[in-house]
Short mmCIF file of C-alpha atoms in Angstrom, two decimals:
data_model
loop_
_atom_site.label_atom_id
_atom_site.label_comp_id
_atom_site.label_asym_id
_atom_site.label_seq_id
_atom_site.Cartn_x
_atom_site.Cartn_y
_atom_site.Cartn_z
CA MET A 1 -9.08 -9.68 5.84
CA ALA A 2 -9.16 -6.61 8.07
CA ARG A 3 -7.06 -6.98 11.19
CA ALA A 4 -9.16 -7.85 14.29
CA MET A 5 -8.38 -5.26 16.95
CA LYS A 6 -7.96 -6.36 20.56
CA VAL A 7 -8.91 -4.41 23.68
CA ALA A 8 -6.62 -4.87 26.69
CA ILE A 9 -8.50 -4.06 29.92
CA VAL A 10 -6.29 -3.23 32.90
CA ASP A 11 -7.92 -2.82 36.33
CA ASP A 12 -7.15 -4.19 39.77
CA GLU A 13 -10.88 -4.73 40.49
CA GLN A 14 -12.01 -8.06 39.05
CA ASP A 15 -15.68 -7.07 38.77
CA MET A 16 -14.79 -3.96 36.79
CA ARG A 17 -12.48 -5.93 34.45
CA GLN A 18 -15.14 -8.54 33.81
CA SER A 19 -18.00 -6.10 33.27
CA ILE A 20 -16.01 -4.01 30.75
CA SER A 21 -14.78 -7.17 29.02
CA GLN A 22 -18.28 -8.66 28.74
CA TRP A 23 -19.77 -5.45 27.42
CA LEU A 24 -17.06 -4.93 24.78
CA ALA A 25 -17.18 -8.62 23.80
CA LEU A 26 -20.91 -8.23 23.15
CA SER A 27 -20.00 -5.26 20.94
CA GLY A 28 -17.74 -7.49 18.85
CA PHE A 29 -14.33 -6.80 20.40
CA ASP A 30 -11.66 -9.39 21.18
CA THR A 31 -10.84 -8.60 24.80
CA GLU A 32 -8.13 -9.67 27.24
CA THR A 33 -7.88 -8.61 30.89
CA PHE A 34 -5.01 -7.89 33.25
CA PRO A 35 -5.15 -7.30 37.04
CA SER A 36 -2.14 -4.95 37.02
CA ALA A 37 -0.08 -2.73 34.79
CA GLU A 38 2.93 -4.95 35.40
CA ASP A 39 1.08 -7.98 34.03
CA ALA A 40 -0.20 -6.03 31.04
CA LEU A 41 3.29 -4.86 30.08
CA LYS A 42 4.35 -8.49 29.65
CA THR A 43 1.93 -8.70 26.70
CA ILE A 44 1.51 -5.16 25.37
CA GLY A 45 4.44 -3.93 23.36
CA ALA A 46 5.18 -1.97 20.20
CA ASP A 47 2.77 -2.85 17.37
CA TYR A 48 0.22 -4.30 19.82
CA PRO A 49 -2.78 -5.05 17.56
CA GLY A 50 -5.34 -3.16 19.57
CA VAL A 51 -6.08 -0.54 22.21
CA VAL A 52 -5.82 -0.30 25.98
CA VAL A 53 -8.46 0.57 28.57
CA SER A 54 -6.88 1.26 31.96
CA ASP A 55 -7.94 2.50 35.37
CA ILE A 56 -5.88 5.39 36.71
CA LYS A 57 -5.81 4.39 40.38
CA MET A 58 -4.19 0.99 40.82
CA PRO A 59 -1.79 -0.45 43.43
CA GLY A 60 1.81 -0.86 42.35
CA MET A 61 2.27 0.89 39.02
CA ASP A 62 -0.63 3.32 38.76
CA GLY A 63 -2.40 4.30 35.56
CA MET A 64 -0.32 7.41 34.93
CA ALA A 65 2.98 5.54 35.23
CA PHE A 66 1.51 2.78 33.06
CA LEU A 67 0.45 5.33 30.43
CA LYS A 68 3.92 6.92 30.35
CA LYS A 69 5.51 3.49 29.95
CA LEU A 70 3.15 2.60 27.09
CA MET A 71 3.85 5.91 25.35
CA SER A 72 7.58 5.22 25.56
CA VAL A 73 7.03 1.80 24.00
CA ASP A 74 4.62 2.94 21.25
CA SER A 75 3.46 6.56 21.20
CA ALA A 76 0.70 5.73 18.67
CA LEU A 77 -1.01 3.20 20.97
CA PRO A 78 -4.51 4.47 21.93
CA VAL A 79 -5.04 4.33 25.69
CA ILE A 80 -8.46 5.10 27.23
CA MET A 81 -8.17 6.05 30.91
CA ILE A 82 -10.89 5.42 33.49
CA THR A 83 -11.02 7.93 36.33
CA GLY A 84 -12.92 8.13 39.58
CA HIS A 85 -15.21 11.00 40.45
CA GLY A 86 -13.18 14.13 41.06
CA ASP A 87 -10.10 12.91 39.18
CA VAL A 88 -10.73 15.03 36.10
CA PRO A 89 -7.52 17.09 36.57
CA MET A 90 -5.58 13.82 36.55
CA ALA A 91 -7.41 12.77 33.39
CA VAL A 92 -6.51 16.05 31.72
CA GLU A 93 -2.88 15.40 32.63
CA ALA A 94 -3.21 11.92 31.11
CA MET A 95 -4.44 13.49 27.88
CA ARG A 96 -1.42 15.76 27.88
CA VAL A 97 0.87 12.74 28.30
CA GLY A 98 -0.76 11.01 25.34
CA ALA A 99 -3.97 9.25 26.40
CA PHE A 100 -6.55 8.81 23.62
CA ASP A 101 -9.46 9.84 25.86
CA PHE A 102 -10.87 9.26 29.34
CA LEU A 103 -14.10 8.11 30.99
CA GLU A 104 -15.27 9.23 34.42
CA LYS A 105 -16.94 6.63 36.69
CA PRO A 106 -19.75 5.77 36.57
CA PHE A 107 -19.54 5.78 32.78
CA ASN A 108 -22.07 5.00 30.08
CA PRO A 109 -21.23 1.59 28.51
CA ASP A 110 -22.30 2.87 25.09
CA ARG A 111 -19.79 5.67 25.43
CA MET A 112 -17.12 3.05 26.22
CA THR A 113 -18.04 1.15 23.03
CA GLU A 114 -17.98 4.34 20.98
CA LEU A 115 -14.51 5.27 22.23
CA ALA A 116 -13.20 1.72 21.74
CA LYS A 117 -14.42 1.72 18.12
CA LYS A 118 -12.88 5.10 17.39
CA ALA A 119 -9.60 4.12 19.06
CA SER A 120 -9.53 0.82 17.15
CA GLN A 121 -10.01 2.58 13.84
CA ASN A 122 -7.13 4.92 14.66
CA ARG A 123 -4.97 1.98 15.71
CA ARG A 124 -5.71 0.00 12.56
CA MET A 125 -4.81 2.99 10.40
CA ALA A 126 -1.60 3.62 12.34
CA LEU A 127 -0.50 -0.02 12.07
CA ASP A 128 -1.37 -0.18 8.36
CA ASN A 129 0.62 3.00 7.69
CA ARG A 130 3.50 1.65 9.75
CA ALA A 131 3.51 -1.62 7.81
CA LEU A 132 3.40 0.31 4.54
CA ARG A 133 6.36 2.45 5.59
CA ARG A 134 8.31 -0.68 6.47
CA GLU A 135 7.50 -2.23 3.11
CA LEU A 136 8.48 0.94 1.29
CA SER A 137 11.81 1.06 3.11
CA ASP A 138 12.68 -2.46 2.00
CA GLY A 139 13.93 -2.45 -1.56
CA ALA A 140 13.53 -6.22 -1.99
CA THR A 141 9.89 -6.03 -0.86
CA ILE A 142 9.08 -3.21 -3.27
CA ILE A 143 10.74 -5.00 -6.18
CA LYS A 144 8.51 -8.01 -5.44
CA LYS A 145 5.47 -5.74 -5.68
CA LEU A 146 6.41 -5.01 -9.29
CA ILE A 147 4.81 -8.26 -10.41
CA GLY A 148 5.33 -9.66 -13.89
CA ALA A 149 7.60 -11.85 -15.99
CA SER A 150 7.27 -9.90 -19.23
CA PRO A 151 10.48 -8.56 -20.82
CA ALA A 152 9.28 -5.00 -20.09
CA MET A 153 8.98 -5.71 -16.35
CA GLU A 154 12.30 -7.56 -16.26
CA ARG A 155 13.94 -4.48 -17.78
CA LEU A 156 12.13 -2.19 -15.34
CA ARG A 157 13.40 -4.11 -12.31
CA GLU A 158 16.93 -4.08 -13.72
CA ASP A 159 16.70 -0.33 -14.38
CA ILE A 160 15.55 0.30 -10.81
CA LEU A 161 18.45 -1.68 -9.36
CA ASP A 162 20.94 0.10 -11.64
CA LEU A 163 19.62 3.66 -11.33
CA GLY A 164 18.95 3.28 -7.62
CA GLN A 165 22.71 3.21 -7.05
CA ALA A 166 23.35 6.27 -9.22
CA ASP A 167 23.56 9.86 -7.98
CA GLY A 168 21.77 11.67 -10.79
CA HIS A 169 18.22 12.98 -10.76
CA VAL A 170 15.59 10.78 -12.39
CA LEU A 171 12.57 11.39 -14.61
CA ILE A 172 9.90 8.68 -14.36
CA ASP A 173 7.45 8.64 -17.21
CA GLY A 174 4.48 6.54 -18.25
CA GLU A 175 0.72 6.49 -18.50
CA THR A 176 -1.50 7.06 -15.50
CA GLY A 177 -1.94 4.03 -13.25
CA THR A 178 1.31 2.31 -14.17
CA GLY A 179 2.87 2.64 -10.70
CA LYS A 180 5.29 5.54 -11.08
CA THR A 181 5.26 6.57 -7.42
CA LEU A 182 5.90 2.95 -6.39
CA VAL A 183 8.94 2.94 -8.68
CA ALA A 184 10.13 6.18 -7.04
CA HIS A 185 9.89 4.42 -3.65
CA ALA A 186 11.86 1.50 -5.06
CA LEU A 187 14.63 3.75 -6.43
CA HIS A 188 15.00 5.30 -2.99
CA ALA A 189 14.86 1.99 -1.10
CA VAL A 190 17.51 0.16 -3.16
CA GLY A 191 19.99 3.04 -3.20
CA PRO A 192 22.42 4.62 -0.74
CA ARG A 193 19.72 7.02 0.51
CA ALA A 194 17.56 4.21 1.88
CA GLY A 195 16.63 5.02 5.47
CA ARG A 196 16.78 8.77 4.85
CA LYS A 197 13.87 11.09 4.17
CA PHE A 198 11.53 10.27 1.28
CA VAL A 199 9.22 13.21 0.55
CA VAL A 200 6.46 13.27 -2.09
CA VAL A 201 4.55 16.32 -3.32
CA SER A 202 2.13 16.73 -6.21
CA CYS A 203 2.92 19.87 -8.17
CA ALA A 204 -0.64 19.89 -9.55
CA ALA A 205 -2.34 19.74 -6.14
CA TYR A 206 -1.60 23.31 -5.01
CA ALA A 207 -1.94 26.83 -6.27
CA GLU A 208 1.39 28.36 -7.27
CA ASP A 209 1.83 30.47 -4.11
CA MET A 210 1.00 27.55 -1.80
CA LEU A 211 3.32 25.19 -3.69
CA ALA A 212 6.11 27.75 -3.52
CA GLN A 213 5.71 27.93 0.25
CA ARG A 214 5.57 24.15 0.67
CA LEU A 215 8.64 23.60 -1.47
CA PHE A 216 10.88 26.52 -0.57
CA GLY A 217 9.30 28.38 2.38
CA PRO A 218 8.77 30.42 4.38
CA MET A 219 6.13 28.21 6.01
CA ASN A 220 3.21 29.82 7.81
CA ASP A 221 1.85 26.74 9.62
CA GLY A 222 3.90 26.77 12.84
CA GLY A 223 7.00 24.59 13.03
CA ALA A 224 6.75 23.08 9.55
CA ILE A 225 9.81 23.26 7.33
CA PRO A 226 9.98 23.58 3.53
CA LEU A 227 10.02 20.27 1.68
CA VAL A 228 13.44 20.93 0.15
CA GLU A 229 14.77 21.10 3.70
CA GLU A 230 12.73 18.16 4.96
CA ALA A 231 14.07 15.97 2.13
CA ARG A 232 17.68 17.16 2.46
CA GLY A 233 20.04 14.22 2.18
CA GLY A 234 17.23 11.97 0.95
CA THR A 235 14.83 11.93 -2.00
CA LEU A 236 12.32 14.59 -3.08
CA VAL A 237 9.64 13.28 -5.45
CA LEU A 238 7.85 15.83 -7.63
CA GLU A 239 4.67 14.30 -9.03
CA ASP A 240 3.06 16.09 -12.01
CA VAL A 241 6.31 17.92 -12.59
CA GLU A 242 4.96 19.32 -15.86
CA ALA A 243 2.57 21.48 -13.79
CA LEU A 244 5.41 23.65 -12.35
CA SER A 245 5.15 27.32 -13.24
CA GLN A 246 8.07 29.10 -14.88
CA ALA A 247 8.88 30.91 -11.64
CA LEU A 248 9.00 27.68 -9.63
CA GLN A 249 11.07 26.02 -12.35
CA ALA A 250 13.65 28.75 -11.93
CA ARG A 251 13.75 28.28 -8.14
CA LEU A 252 14.01 24.50 -8.52
CA LEU A 253 16.86 24.85 -11.00
CA THR A 254 18.67 27.16 -8.58
CA PHE A 255 18.20 24.62 -5.78
CA ILE A 256 19.60 21.83 -7.98
CA ASN A 257 22.59 23.91 -9.09
CA GLU A 258 23.41 25.00 -5.53
CA GLN A 259 23.63 21.36 -4.43
CA GLY A 260 26.57 20.69 -6.69
CA THR A 261 27.68 17.22 -7.79
CA PRO A 262 26.93 14.67 -6.47
CA ALA A 263 23.60 16.05 -5.32
CA GLU A 264 22.89 15.98 -1.60
CA THR A 265 19.17 15.56 -2.28
CA ARG A 266 18.02 13.45 -5.18
CA ILE A 267 15.10 14.76 -7.25
CA VAL A 268 12.78 12.19 -8.78
CA ALA A 269 10.42 13.91 -11.21
CA ILE A 270 7.24 12.11 -12.27
CA CYS A 271 5.46 13.03 -15.47
CA ASN A 272 1.80 12.03 -15.57
CA ASP A 273 1.16 12.48 -19.26
CA HIS A 274 0.23 9.92 -21.90
CA GLU A 275 2.73 11.29 -24.40
CA GLN A 276 5.69 9.73 -22.61
CA GLY A 277 7.77 12.71 -21.68
CA ARG A 278 6.54 15.18 -24.27
CA ALA A 279 4.54 17.06 -21.64
CA ALA A 280 7.56 17.48 -19.38
CA GLU A 281 9.90 18.29 -22.26
CA GLU A 282 7.54 20.90 -23.65
CA ALA A 283 6.40 22.36 -20.31
CA LEU A 284 9.80 22.63 -18.60
CA ARG A 285 12.59 25.01 -19.52
CA PRO A 286 15.29 23.05 -21.38
CA ASP A 287 18.02 23.45 -18.75
CA LEU A 288 15.74 22.12 -16.00
CA TYR A 289 14.39 19.31 -18.17
CA PHE A 290 17.86 18.03 -19.01
CA ARG A 291 18.90 18.17 -15.35
CA LEU A 292 15.84 16.22 -14.25
CA SER A 293 16.03 13.69 -17.08
CA ALA A 294 19.71 12.86 -16.68
CA LEU A 295 18.42 9.37 -15.90
CA LYS A 296 15.07 8.22 -17.19
CA ILE A 297 12.66 5.35 -16.61
CA VAL A 298 9.62 4.76 -18.80
CA LEU A 299 7.01 2.44 -17.32
CA PRO A 300 5.32 0.06 -19.76
CA PRO A 301 1.55 0.30 -20.22
CA LEU A 302 -0.36 -2.74 -19.02
CA ARG A 303 -1.58 -3.65 -22.52
CA ALA A 304 2.07 -4.16 -23.57
CA ARG A 305 2.83 -6.60 -20.75
CA GLY A 306 1.22 -9.72 -22.21
CA GLU A 307 0.48 -12.51 -19.76
CA ASP A 308 1.42 -10.25 -16.82
CA ILE A 309 -2.21 -9.11 -17.15
CA LEU A 310 -3.49 -12.57 -16.19
CA THR A 311 -0.92 -12.92 -13.39
CA LEU A 312 -1.89 -9.57 -11.91
CA PHE A 313 -5.60 -10.20 -12.28
CA THR A 314 -5.30 -13.57 -10.53
CA ARG A 315 -3.27 -12.12 -7.64
CA MET A 316 -5.69 -9.23 -7.20
CA THR A 317 -8.84 -11.39 -7.26
CA GLU A 318 -7.30 -13.76 -4.71
CA GLN A 319 -6.46 -10.87 -2.39
CA PHE A 320 -9.92 -9.34 -2.67
CA ALA A 321 -11.57 -12.74 -2.24
CA GLU A 322 -9.67 -13.19 1.04
CA GLU A 323 -10.62 -9.69 2.14
CA TYR A 324 -14.32 -10.20 1.38
CA GLY A 325 -14.42 -13.78 2.67
CA CYS A 326 -15.55 -15.41 -0.58
CA ASP A 327 -14.21 -17.42 -3.51
CA ALA A 328 -12.23 -15.79 -6.31
CA PRO A 329 -13.89 -15.95 -9.74
CA GLN A 330 -12.63 -18.66 -12.07
CA VAL A 331 -11.45 -17.12 -15.34
CA THR A 332 -12.56 -18.92 -18.50
CA ALA A 333 -10.48 -19.14 -21.67
CA GLN A 334 -12.73 -16.56 -23.34
CA GLU A 335 -12.43 -14.17 -20.39
CA ALA A 336 -8.65 -14.63 -20.35
CA ALA A 337 -8.52 -13.60 -24.00
CA GLN A 338 -10.71 -10.57 -23.25
CA LEU A 339 -8.41 -9.53 -20.41
CA LEU A 340 -5.38 -9.85 -22.65
CA GLN A 341 -7.01 -7.88 -25.48
CA ALA A 342 -8.52 -5.07 -23.40
CA PRO A 343 -6.90 -1.63 -23.95
CA TRP A 344 -6.52 -0.89 -20.20
CA PRO A 345 -6.35 2.92 -20.43
CA GLY A 346 -6.13 3.09 -16.62
CA ASN A 347 -3.42 0.40 -16.52
CA VAL A 348 -2.72 -1.46 -13.25
CA ARG A 349 -4.95 0.86 -11.25
CA GLN A 350 -7.86 0.02 -13.55
CA LEU A 351 -7.09 -3.71 -13.38
CA ILE A 352 -7.22 -3.59 -9.57
CA ASN A 353 -10.64 -1.93 -9.72
CA VAL A 354 -11.94 -4.52 -12.20
CA ALA A 355 -10.56 -7.37 -10.07
CA GLU A 356 -12.35 -6.08 -6.96
CA ARG A 357 -15.63 -5.69 -8.81
CA ALA A 358 -15.23 -9.18 -10.31
CA VAL A 359 -14.92 -10.64 -6.81
CA LEU A 360 -18.00 -8.74 -5.61
CA GLN A 361 -19.93 -9.93 -8.67
CA ASN A 362 -18.85 -13.51 -8.03
CA ARG A 363 -19.99 -13.25 -4.41
CA ARG A 364 -23.44 -12.23 -5.66
CA GLY A 365 -23.39 -14.95 -8.31
CA SER A 366 -24.00 -12.59 -11.22
CA GLY A 367 -22.21 -10.59 -13.91
CA SER A 368 -19.16 -11.29 -16.06
CA ILE A 369 -15.64 -10.01 -16.52
CA ALA A 370 -16.52 -9.00 -20.08
CA SER A 371 -19.32 -6.73 -18.85
CA LEU A 372 -16.94 -5.11 -16.39
CA LEU A 373 -14.41 -4.42 -19.12
CA MET A 374 -17.05 -2.96 -21.39
CA SER A 375 -18.55 -0.72 -18.72
CA ASP A 376 -15.08 0.38 -17.61
CA ASN A 377 -14.14 1.66 -21.04
CA GLU A 378 -16.77 2.69 -23.56
CA GLU A 379 -14.28 2.32 -26.39
CA ALA A 380 -13.36 -1.24 -25.44
CA ALA A 381 -15.68 -2.73 -28.05
CA ALA A 382 -13.92 -0.85 -30.81
CA THR A 383 -10.37 -1.40 -29.60
CA VAL A 384 -10.50 -4.79 -27.91
CA THR A 385 -9.11 -6.62 -30.95
CA THR A 386 -6.99 -3.91 -32.53
CA GLU A 387 -3.75 -5.46 -31.26
CA GLY A 388 -4.52 -9.06 -32.17
CA LYS A 389 -2.08 -11.86 -31.43
CA PRO A 390 -1.74 -15.38 -32.78
CA LEU A 391 -4.22 -17.82 -31.23
CA LYS A 392 -1.28 -19.90 -29.95
CA GLU A 393 -0.20 -17.01 -27.65
CA TYR A 394 -3.65 -16.70 -26.11
CA VAL A 395 -3.88 -20.45 -25.56
CA GLU A 396 -0.44 -20.60 -23.92
CA SER A 397 -1.19 -17.60 -21.68
CA PHE A 398 -4.45 -19.15 -20.54
CA GLU A 399 -2.82 -22.56 -20.03
CA LYS A 400 -0.09 -21.10 -17.87
CA MET A 401 -2.60 -19.11 -15.82
CA LEU A 402 -4.79 -22.20 -15.32
CA ILE A 403 -1.91 -24.39 -14.11
CA ASP A 404 -0.58 -21.57 -11.92
CA ASN A 405 -4.00 -21.00 -10.31
CA THR A 406 -4.59 -24.71 -9.74
CA MET A 407 -1.12 -25.25 -8.24
CA ARG A 408 -1.65 -22.32 -5.90
CA ARG A 409 -5.11 -23.51 -4.86
CA HIS A 410 -3.82 -27.04 -4.10
CA LYS A 411 -0.63 -25.73 -2.46
CA GLY A 412 1.67 -27.58 -4.84
CA SER A 413 -0.05 -30.99 -4.70
CA ILE A 414 0.85 -32.51 -8.07
CA SER A 415 -1.67 -35.34 -7.75
CA ALA A 416 -4.54 -32.93 -6.98
CA VAL A 417 -3.60 -30.75 -9.97
CA MET A 418 -3.38 -33.81 -12.23
CA ASP A 419 -6.86 -34.91 -11.13
CA GLU A 420 -8.48 -31.48 -11.57
CA LEU A 421 -6.92 -30.75 -14.96
CA CYS A 422 -7.09 -34.37 -16.18
CA LEU A 423 -3.42 -34.35 -17.12
CA PRO A 424 -0.91 -37.21 -16.86
CA ARG A 425 2.12 -36.47 -14.69
CA ARG A 426 4.55 -36.32 -17.63
CA THR A 427 2.40 -33.80 -19.52
CA LEU A 428 1.97 -31.63 -16.41
CA ASN A 429 5.73 -31.68 -15.73
CA GLU A 430 6.48 -30.71 -19.34
CA LYS A 431 4.03 -27.82 -19.29
CA MET A 432 5.32 -26.55 -15.92
CA ALA A 433 8.87 -26.63 -17.27
CA LYS A 434 7.73 -24.83 -20.42
CA TYR A 435 6.11 -22.01 -18.43
CA GLY A 436 8.79 -21.77 -15.74
CA LEU A 437 6.49 -22.98 -12.94
CA GLN A 438 8.19 -24.78 -10.04
CA ARG A 439 6.37 -26.87 -7.44
CA GLN A 440 8.39 -25.48 -4.50
CA ASP A 441 6.98 -22.02 -5.15
CA TYR A 442 3.51 -23.25 -4.15
CA LEU A 443 4.33 -25.24 -1.00
#
């Protein structure tokens, strides 16, 4: 579910605090009031899940001192200042210090609501980005995001842990939507460069001249530094590396050679071609290709990951169901087989899209997973059974998914799972042992 943003209202006048609070509460905000800046600072700290509305003129710590203190605690915290008539110069100074905006008394309540909504949106985005950065700096957290128990995913996680500790440059290859940039984050986060700069650029997103400037300089947009300098000592990720021109390949090779061994800055090159490295090998000059592919990771396509497909689909539908405030769709045996047999040309990214649409369909009470798969890929009908498996494998995959879903829904209650699935305890225990499911993981 989306984070509910709070509005902290700080004013020494009780009537003003109450009127602002009542108005914003009617507009759907979760408000809390404080009679002084000192009281507010006991509650408002870094990562405060909301925004602040504060009067400028207050006894004790005034609004300007309060603003400066808040900016020192969390410079991304939106603070809306309320000024008296004639205090516009002070409000302008507040904006310079870091205030989000200001309102001059008497102010229009609708304008207050408009500013609070805009500030809340900014705050939510800032906190989400901050949380993402924290996740992407934690190697263990990223590894957990690489969901799946298939042999291919086990090998991938092992490769990341091994290559993350190495010094050489890395080429990451695989079909679109398999999570190559996430793997690049993981390589950085589990290695000795964790905590240093991690810089990503798409080589296909810019014209050659602009890409040359962004990578190597000189930069024309005041104060910015070339990416090779920004990433120095850390990791520079080159997405769509096969799109580099011959001239830029030469400059990149020079940069790599000048670093020496071990490299100060690690290059992680990502190839976004379906031919698993052929595009990079054919598009790049041989000396550059062999430098970039000293270490190589090939991500498995989703269709080769077996029952990981059902695990991922279940996790995604549960997350979207929570976000949309509805129940996740229950997957039938036939739908499970269709998910396992689908070609998934868009891989995990496509599965996430299908999972979200399945939740929305379920909320409306219409549609089917099969129809989503067919509409998502016009060739699905022709290819859906081209990589057939023994019936036993489909049955076991569905059985494991069903027990896993039921255990998760009942939070590990064995008796509730036995009742719902009509299984005796001994049979349930045997099947859980067979599929590597442990009760403590659901508590």
